mmCIF file of C-alpha atoms in Angstrom:
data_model
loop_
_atom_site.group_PDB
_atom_site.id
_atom_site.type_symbol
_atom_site.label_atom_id
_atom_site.label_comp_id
_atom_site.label_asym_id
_atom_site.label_seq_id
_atom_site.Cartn_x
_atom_site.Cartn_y
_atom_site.Cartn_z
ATOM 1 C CA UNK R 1408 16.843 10.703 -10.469
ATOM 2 C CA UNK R 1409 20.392 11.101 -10.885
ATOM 3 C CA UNK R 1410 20.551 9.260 -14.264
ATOM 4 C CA UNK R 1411 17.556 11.813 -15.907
ATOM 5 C CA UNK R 1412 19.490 14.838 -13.975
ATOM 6 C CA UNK R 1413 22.318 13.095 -16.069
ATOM 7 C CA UNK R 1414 20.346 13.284 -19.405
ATOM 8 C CA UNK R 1415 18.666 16.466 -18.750
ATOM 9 C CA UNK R 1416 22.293 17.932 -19.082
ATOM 10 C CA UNK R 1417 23.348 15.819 -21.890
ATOM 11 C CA UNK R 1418 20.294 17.078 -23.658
ATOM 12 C CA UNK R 1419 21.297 20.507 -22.917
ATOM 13 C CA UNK R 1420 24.115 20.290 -25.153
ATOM 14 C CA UNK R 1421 23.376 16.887 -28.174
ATOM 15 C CA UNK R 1422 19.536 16.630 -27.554
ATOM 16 C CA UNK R 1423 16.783 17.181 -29.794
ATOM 17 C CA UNK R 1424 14.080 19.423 -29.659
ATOM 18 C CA UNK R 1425 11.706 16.858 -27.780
ATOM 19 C CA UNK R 1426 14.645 15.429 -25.561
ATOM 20 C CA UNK R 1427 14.202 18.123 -23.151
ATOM 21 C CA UNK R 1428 10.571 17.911 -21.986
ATOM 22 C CA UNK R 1429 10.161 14.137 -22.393
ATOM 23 C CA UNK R 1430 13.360 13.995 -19.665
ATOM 24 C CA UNK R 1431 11.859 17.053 -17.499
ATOM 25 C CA UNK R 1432 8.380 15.613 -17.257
ATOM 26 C CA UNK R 1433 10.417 12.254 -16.984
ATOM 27 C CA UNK R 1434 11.820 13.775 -13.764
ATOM 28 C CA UNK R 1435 8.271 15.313 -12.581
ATOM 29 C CA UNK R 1436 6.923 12.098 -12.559
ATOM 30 C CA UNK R 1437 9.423 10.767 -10.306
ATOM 31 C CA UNK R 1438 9.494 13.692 -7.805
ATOM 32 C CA UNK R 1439 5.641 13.470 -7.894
ATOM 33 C CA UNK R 1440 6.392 9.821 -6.564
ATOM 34 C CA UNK R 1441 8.679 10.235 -3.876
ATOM 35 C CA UNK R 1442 6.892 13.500 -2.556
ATOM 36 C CA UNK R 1443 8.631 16.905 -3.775
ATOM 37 C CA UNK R 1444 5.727 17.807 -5.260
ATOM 38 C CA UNK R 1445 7.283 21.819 -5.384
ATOM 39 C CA UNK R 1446 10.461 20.553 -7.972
ATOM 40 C CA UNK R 1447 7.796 18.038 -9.264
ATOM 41 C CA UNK R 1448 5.632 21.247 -10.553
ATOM 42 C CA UNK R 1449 8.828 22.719 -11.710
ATOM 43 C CA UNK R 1450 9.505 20.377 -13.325
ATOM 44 C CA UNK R 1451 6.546 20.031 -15.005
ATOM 45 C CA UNK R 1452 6.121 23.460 -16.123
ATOM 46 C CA UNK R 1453 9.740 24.013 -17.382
ATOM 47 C CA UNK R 1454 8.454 20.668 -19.854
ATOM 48 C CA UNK R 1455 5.436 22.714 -21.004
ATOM 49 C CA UNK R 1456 7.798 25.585 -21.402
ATOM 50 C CA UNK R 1457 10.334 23.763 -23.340
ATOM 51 C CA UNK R 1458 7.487 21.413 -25.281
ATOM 52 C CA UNK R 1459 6.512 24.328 -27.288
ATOM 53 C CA UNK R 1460 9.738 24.213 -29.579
ATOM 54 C CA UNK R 1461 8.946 20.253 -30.193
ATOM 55 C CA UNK R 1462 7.329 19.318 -33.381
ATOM 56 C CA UNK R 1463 6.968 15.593 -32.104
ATOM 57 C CA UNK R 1464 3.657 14.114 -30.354
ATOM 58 C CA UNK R 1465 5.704 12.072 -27.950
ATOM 59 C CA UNK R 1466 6.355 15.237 -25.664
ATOM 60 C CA UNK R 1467 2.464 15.898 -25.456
ATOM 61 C CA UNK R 1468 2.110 12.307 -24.019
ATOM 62 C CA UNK R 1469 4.951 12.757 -21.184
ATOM 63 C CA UNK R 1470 3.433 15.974 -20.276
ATOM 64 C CA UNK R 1471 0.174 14.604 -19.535
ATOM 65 C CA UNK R 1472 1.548 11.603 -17.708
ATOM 66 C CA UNK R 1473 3.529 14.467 -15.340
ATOM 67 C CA UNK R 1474 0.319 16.814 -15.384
ATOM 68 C CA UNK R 1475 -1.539 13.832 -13.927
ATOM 69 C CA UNK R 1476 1.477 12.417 -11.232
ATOM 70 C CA UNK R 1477 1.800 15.965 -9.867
ATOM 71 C CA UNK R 1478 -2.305 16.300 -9.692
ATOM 72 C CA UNK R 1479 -2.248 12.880 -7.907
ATOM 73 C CA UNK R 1480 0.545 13.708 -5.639
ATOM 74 C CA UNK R 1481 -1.385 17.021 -4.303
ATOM 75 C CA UNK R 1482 -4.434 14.689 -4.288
ATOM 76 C CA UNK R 1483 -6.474 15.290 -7.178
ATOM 77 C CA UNK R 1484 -7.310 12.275 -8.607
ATOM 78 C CA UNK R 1485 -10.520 14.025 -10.470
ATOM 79 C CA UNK R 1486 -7.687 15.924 -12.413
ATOM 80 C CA UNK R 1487 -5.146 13.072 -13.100
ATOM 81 C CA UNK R 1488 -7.842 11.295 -14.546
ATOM 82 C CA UNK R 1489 -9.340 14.371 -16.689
ATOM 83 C CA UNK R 1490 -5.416 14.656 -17.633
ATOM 84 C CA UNK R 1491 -5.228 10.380 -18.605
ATOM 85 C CA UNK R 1492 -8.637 10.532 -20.263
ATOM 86 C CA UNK R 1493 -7.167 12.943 -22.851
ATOM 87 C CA UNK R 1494 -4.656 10.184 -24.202
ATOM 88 C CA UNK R 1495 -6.566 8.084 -26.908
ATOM 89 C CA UNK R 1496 -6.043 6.219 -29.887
ATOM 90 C CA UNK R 1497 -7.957 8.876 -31.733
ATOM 91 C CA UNK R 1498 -5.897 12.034 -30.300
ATOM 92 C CA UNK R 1499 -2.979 10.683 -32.149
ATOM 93 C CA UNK R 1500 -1.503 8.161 -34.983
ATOM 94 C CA UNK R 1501 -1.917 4.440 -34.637
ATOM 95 C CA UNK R 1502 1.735 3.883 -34.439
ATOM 96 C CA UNK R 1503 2.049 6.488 -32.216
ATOM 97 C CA UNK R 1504 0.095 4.950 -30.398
ATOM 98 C CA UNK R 1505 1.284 1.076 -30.469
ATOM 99 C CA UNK R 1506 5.221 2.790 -29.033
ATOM 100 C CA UNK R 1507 3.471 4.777 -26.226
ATOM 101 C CA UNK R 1508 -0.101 3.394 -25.180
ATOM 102 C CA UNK R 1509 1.887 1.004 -22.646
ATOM 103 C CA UNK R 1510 3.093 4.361 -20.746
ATOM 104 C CA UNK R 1511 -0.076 5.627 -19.820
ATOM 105 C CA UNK R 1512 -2.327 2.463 -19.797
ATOM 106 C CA UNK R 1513 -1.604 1.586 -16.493
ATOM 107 C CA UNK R 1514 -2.237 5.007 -14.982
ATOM 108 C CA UNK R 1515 -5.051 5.632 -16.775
ATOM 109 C CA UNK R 1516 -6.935 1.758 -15.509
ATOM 110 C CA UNK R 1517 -5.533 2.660 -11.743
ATOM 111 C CA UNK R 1518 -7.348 6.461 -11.995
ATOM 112 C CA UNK R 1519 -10.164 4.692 -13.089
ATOM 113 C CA UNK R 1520 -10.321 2.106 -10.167
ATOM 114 C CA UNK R 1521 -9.578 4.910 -7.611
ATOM 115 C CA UNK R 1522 -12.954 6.764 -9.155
ATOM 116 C CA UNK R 1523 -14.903 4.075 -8.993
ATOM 117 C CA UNK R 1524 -15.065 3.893 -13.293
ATOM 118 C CA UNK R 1525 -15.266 0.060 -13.142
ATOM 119 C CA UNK R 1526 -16.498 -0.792 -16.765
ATOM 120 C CA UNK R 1527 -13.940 2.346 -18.316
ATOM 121 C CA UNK R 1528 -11.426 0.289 -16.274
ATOM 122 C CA UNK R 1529 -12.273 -2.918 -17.512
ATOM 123 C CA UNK R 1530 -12.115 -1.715 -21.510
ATOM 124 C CA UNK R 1531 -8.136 -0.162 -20.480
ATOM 125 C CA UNK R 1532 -7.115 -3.404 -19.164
ATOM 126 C CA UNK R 1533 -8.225 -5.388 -22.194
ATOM 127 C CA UNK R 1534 -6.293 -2.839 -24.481
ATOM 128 C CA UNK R 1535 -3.297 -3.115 -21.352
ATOM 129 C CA UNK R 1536 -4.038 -7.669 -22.006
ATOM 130 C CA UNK R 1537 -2.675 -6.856 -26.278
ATOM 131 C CA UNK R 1538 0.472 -5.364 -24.960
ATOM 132 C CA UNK R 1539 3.743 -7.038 -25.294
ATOM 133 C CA UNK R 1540 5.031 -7.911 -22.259
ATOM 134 C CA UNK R 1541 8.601 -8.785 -22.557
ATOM 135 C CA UNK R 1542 9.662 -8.119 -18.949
ATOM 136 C CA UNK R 1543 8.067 -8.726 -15.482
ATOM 137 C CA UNK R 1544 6.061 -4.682 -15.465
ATOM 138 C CA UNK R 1545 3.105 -5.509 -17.513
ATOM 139 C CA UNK R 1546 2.166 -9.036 -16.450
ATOM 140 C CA UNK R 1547 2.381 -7.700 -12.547
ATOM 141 C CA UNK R 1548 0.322 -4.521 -13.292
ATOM 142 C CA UNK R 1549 -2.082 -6.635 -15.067
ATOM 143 C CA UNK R 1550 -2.338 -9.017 -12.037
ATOM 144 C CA UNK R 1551 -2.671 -5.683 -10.111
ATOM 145 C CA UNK R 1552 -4.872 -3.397 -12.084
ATOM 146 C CA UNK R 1553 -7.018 -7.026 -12.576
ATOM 147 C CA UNK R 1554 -7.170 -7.924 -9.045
ATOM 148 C CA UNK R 1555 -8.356 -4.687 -8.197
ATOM 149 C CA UNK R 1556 -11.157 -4.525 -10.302
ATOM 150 C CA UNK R 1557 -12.257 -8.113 -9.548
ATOM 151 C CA UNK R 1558 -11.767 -7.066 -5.816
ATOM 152 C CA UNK R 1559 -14.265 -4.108 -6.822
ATOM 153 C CA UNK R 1560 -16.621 -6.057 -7.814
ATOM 154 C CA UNK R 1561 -17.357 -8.376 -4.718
ATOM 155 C CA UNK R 1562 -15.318 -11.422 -6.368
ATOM 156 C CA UNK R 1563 -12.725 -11.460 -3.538
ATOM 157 C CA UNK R 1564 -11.218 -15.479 -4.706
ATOM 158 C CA UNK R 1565 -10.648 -13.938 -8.256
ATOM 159 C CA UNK R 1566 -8.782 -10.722 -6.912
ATOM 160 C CA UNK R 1567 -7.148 -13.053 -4.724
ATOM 161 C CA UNK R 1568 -5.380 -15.222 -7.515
ATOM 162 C CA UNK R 1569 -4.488 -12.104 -9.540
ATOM 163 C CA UNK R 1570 -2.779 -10.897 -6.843
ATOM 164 C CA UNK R 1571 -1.394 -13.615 -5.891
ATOM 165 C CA UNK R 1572 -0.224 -14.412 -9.391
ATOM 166 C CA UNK R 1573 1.302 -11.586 -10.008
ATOM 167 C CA UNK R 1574 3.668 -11.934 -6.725
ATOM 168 C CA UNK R 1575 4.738 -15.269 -8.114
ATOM 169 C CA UNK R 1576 6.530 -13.406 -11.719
ATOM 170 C CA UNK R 1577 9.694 -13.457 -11.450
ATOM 171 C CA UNK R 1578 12.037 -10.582 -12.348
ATOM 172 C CA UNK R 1579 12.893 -11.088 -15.572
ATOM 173 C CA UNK R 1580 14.293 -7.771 -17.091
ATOM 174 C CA UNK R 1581 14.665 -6.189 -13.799
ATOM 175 C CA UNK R 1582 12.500 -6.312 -10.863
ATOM 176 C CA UNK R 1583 9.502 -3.574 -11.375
ATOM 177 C CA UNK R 1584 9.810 -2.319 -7.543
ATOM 178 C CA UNK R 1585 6.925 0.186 -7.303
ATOM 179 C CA UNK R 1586 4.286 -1.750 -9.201
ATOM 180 C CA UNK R 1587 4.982 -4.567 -7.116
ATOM 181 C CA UNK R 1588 4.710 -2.552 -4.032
ATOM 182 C CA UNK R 1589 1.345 -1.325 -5.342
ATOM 183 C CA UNK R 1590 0.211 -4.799 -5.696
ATOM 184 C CA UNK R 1591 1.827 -5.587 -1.991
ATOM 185 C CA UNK R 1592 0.249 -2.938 -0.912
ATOM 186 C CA UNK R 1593 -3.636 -3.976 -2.395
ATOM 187 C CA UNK R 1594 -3.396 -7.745 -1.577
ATOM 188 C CA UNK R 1595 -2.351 -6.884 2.219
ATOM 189 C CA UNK R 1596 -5.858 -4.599 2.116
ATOM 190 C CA UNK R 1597 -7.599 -7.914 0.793
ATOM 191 C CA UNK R 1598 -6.029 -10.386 3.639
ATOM 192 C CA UNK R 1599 -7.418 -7.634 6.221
ATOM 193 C CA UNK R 1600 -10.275 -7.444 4.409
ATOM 194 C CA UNK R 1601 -10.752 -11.531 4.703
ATOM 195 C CA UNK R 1602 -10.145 -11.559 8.224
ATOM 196 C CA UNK R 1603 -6.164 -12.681 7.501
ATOM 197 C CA UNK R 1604 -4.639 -9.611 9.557
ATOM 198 C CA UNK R 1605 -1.383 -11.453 10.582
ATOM 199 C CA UNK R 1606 -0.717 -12.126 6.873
ATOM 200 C CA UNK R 1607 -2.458 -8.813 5.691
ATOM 201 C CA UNK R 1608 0.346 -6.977 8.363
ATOM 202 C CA UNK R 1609 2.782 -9.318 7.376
ATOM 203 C CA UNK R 1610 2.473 -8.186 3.601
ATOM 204 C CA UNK R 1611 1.873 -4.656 4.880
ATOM 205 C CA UNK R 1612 5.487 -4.762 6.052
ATOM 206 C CA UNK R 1613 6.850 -6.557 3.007
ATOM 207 C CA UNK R 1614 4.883 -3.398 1.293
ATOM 208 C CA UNK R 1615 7.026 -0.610 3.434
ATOM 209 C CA UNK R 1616 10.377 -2.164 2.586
ATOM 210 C CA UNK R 1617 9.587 -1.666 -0.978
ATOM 211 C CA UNK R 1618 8.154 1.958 -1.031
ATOM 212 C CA UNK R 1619 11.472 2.295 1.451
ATOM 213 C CA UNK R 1620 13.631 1.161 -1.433
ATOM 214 C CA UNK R 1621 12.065 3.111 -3.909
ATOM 215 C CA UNK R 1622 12.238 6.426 -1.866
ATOM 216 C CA UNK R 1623 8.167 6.487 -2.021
ATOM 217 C CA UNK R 1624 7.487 8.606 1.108
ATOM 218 C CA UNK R 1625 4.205 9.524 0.834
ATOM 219 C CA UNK R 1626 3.319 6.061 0.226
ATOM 220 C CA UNK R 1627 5.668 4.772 2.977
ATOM 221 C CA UNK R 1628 3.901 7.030 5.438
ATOM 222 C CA UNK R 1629 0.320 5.817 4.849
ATOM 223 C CA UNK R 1630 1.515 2.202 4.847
ATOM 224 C CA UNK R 1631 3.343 2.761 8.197
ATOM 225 C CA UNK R 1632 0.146 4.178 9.582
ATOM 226 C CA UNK R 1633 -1.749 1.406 8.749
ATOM 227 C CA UNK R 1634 0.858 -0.972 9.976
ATOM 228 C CA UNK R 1635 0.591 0.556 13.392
ATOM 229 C CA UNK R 1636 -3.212 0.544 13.222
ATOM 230 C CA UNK R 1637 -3.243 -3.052 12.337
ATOM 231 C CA UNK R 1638 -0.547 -4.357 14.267
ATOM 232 C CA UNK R 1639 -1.681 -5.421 17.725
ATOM 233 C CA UNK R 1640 0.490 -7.135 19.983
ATOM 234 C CA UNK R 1641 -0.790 -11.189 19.830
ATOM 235 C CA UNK R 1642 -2.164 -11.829 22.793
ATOM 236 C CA UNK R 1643 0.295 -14.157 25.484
ATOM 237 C CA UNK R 1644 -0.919 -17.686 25.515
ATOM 238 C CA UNK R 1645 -2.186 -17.244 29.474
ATOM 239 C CA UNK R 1646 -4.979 -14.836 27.537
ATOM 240 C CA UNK R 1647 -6.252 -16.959 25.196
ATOM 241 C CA UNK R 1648 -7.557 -18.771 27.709
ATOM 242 C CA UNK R 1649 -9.884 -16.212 29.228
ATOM 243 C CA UNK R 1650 -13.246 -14.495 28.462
ATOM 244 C CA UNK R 1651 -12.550 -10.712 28.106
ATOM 245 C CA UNK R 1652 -13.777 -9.856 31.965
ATOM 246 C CA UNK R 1653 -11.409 -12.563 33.266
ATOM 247 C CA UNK R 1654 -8.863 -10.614 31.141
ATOM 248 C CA UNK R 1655 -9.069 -7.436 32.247
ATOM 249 C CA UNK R 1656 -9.552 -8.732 36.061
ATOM 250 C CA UNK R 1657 -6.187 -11.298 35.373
ATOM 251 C CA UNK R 1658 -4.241 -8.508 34.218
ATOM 252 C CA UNK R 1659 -5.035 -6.220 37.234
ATOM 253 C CA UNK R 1660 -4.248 -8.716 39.902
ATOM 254 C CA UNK R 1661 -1.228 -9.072 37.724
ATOM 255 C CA UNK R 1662 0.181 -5.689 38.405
ATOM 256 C CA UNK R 1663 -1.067 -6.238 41.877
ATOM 257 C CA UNK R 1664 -4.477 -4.594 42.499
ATOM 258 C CA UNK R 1665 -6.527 -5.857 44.741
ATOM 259 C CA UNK R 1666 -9.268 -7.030 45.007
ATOM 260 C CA UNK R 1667 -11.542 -4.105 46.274
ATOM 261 C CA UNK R 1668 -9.228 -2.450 44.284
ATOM 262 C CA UNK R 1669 -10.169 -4.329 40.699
ATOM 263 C CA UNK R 1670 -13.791 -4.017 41.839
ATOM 264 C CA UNK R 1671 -14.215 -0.397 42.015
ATOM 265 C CA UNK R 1672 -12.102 0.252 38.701
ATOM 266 C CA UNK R 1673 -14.383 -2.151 36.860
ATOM 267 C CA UNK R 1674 -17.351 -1.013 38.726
ATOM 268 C CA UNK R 1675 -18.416 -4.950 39.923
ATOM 269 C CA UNK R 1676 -18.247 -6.544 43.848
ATOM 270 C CA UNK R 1677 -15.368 -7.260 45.782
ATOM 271 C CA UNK R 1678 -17.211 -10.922 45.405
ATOM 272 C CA UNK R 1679 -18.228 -11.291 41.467
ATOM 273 C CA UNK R 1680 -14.042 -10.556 41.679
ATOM 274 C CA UNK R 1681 -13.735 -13.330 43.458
ATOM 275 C CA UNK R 1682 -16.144 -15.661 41.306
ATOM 276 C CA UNK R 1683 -14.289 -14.986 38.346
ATOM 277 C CA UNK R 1684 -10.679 -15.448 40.262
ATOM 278 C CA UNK R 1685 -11.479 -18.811 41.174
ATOM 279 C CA UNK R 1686 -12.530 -19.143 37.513
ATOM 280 C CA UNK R 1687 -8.942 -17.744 36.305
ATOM 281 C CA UNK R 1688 -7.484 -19.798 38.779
ATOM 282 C CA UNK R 1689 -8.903 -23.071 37.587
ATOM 283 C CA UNK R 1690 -8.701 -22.493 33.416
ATOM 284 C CA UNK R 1691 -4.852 -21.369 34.179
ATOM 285 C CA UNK R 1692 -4.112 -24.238 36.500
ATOM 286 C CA UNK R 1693 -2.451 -21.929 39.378
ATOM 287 C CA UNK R 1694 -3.133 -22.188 42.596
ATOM 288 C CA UNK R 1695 -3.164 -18.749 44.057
ATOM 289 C CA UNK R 1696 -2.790 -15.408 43.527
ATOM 290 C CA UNK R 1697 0.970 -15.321 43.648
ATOM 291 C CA UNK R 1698 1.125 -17.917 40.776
ATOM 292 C CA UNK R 1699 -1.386 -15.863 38.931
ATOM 293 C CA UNK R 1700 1.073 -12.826 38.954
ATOM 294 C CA UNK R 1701 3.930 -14.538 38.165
ATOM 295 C CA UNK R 1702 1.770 -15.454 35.002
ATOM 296 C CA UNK R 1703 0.839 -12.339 33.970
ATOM 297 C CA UNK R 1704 4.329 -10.817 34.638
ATOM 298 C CA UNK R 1705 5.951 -13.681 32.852
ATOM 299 C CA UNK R 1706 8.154 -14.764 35.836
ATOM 300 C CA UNK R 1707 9.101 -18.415 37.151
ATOM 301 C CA UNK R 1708 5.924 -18.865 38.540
ATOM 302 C CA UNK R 1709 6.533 -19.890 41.984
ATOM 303 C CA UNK R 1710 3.460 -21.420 42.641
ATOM 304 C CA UNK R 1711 3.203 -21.433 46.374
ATOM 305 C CA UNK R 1712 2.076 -18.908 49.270
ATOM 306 C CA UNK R 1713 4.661 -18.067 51.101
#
């Protein structure tokens, strides 16, 4: 942000006429991202304002990229993608085009995905496949966008390699932080998906340090709330052991219930406690109730009555 503020006010006094809005909606695009969405629709509208001294096409194009972020930021994705959908080879010329189709690509194929616009999506990522990628941005939000729609469409092994693909470029012209976030963010939603949740959580986290980096908060926030959705304690190893009854009854004698006690709370006999005691007993290997506590609690197990 600083470096646009920067240019913003260079612009003020050596810019030209489209140097202005292209660095305002430049800087609504970015607020959209981290979450100010009030100086992101400032921003926005002082670039409309300012756009209508321009007698260049380029400004049109940031505008709609900031129209859309600051629509998707309050939530709209119908309207970011109305915005996107505006951008064609036809609204402008084909050079034009070639410089700035790689700006709005990418939004455009993710809008798509989000509506559910799987063949529209497919046609924008074949157009995204002719760009030249001469850094690591386009080949991981091809992996990204591609996973996505292969994920989409039921072939979870293909979405898999994308993704996984695309974790694997390496950083060449600078590492593209928030795309690979996004891609983070979609594989960790796949290893859940799969029934991987220690890797999906473990990805989930490696997702939250980058939209931490980036100052993302919006996107932070969601990912920490699945994080903490997702990330159940592992059971200890005494746990594993038992049946989900012989759990709960285990970790009441633990914290020293007893046993007419644990029956009434679980609504069972004083002697179906006992049945599956002697059970715990014998698939722990202690000998008593004493040794069972010390289990639970994670003490030094003094295994004897006393």
């Amino acid at each position: 942000m600083r470096e646009v503020r920067t240019g913003i006010a260079a612009a003020e006094l050596f810019g030209r006429g489209f140097d202005r809005p292209v660095l305002y909606s430049l800087s609504a695009i970015m607020q959209a991202g981290v979450g100010e969405i009030a100086p992101a629709e400032g921003d926005a509208a002082e670039a409309r304002s300012l756009s209508s001294a321009a007698d260049y096409f380029g400004p049109v194009i940031h505008l709609t990229l900031s129209r859309a972020a600051v629509a998707r930021a309050l939530g709209d994705i119908d309207g970011a993608y109305d915005a996107l959908a505006s951008l064609s080879p036809r609204a402008m010329e084909e050079d034009r085009y070639r410089l700035f189709h790689v700006w709005w690509l990418p939004v455009l194929a993710d809008l798509q995905l989000a509506t559910g616009r799987l063949d529209p999506a497919e046609k924008t990522l074949e157009a995204l496949a002719h760009a030249p990628a001469t850094g690591a941005w386009i080949p991981v939000t091809r992996a990204w966008l591609g996973g996505r729609l292969a994920e989409a469409r039921g072939d979870k092994a293909r979405a898999r390699g994308l993704y996984e693909r695309g974790l694997e470029v390496k950083p060449v012209g600078g590492e593209p932080l928030w795309t690979r976030g996004q891609l983070l963010e979609s594989y960790s939603g796949l290893l859940v998906a799969t029934g991987e949740l220690a890797r999906g959580v473990r990805a989930l986290k490696r997702t939250a340090q980058v939209y931490a980096t980036v100052g993302a908060r919006p996107a932070l926030e969601r990912v920490q709330q699945r994080i903490e959705a997702l990330d159940v304690p592992a059971p200890a190893p005494w746990a594993r052991e038992l049946s989900s009854r012989e759990h709960e009854i285990a970790a009441m004698v633990g914290r020293g219930f007893t046993n007419p006690e644990v029956a009434a709370e679980l609504a069972i006999s004083p002697k179906t406690v006992e049945y599956h005691l002697a059970k715990i007993y014998a698939k722990l290997g202690v000998p008593n109730r004493r040794g069972l506590r010390d289990l639970v609690a994670g003490g030094p197990g003094s295994w004897s009555d006393s």
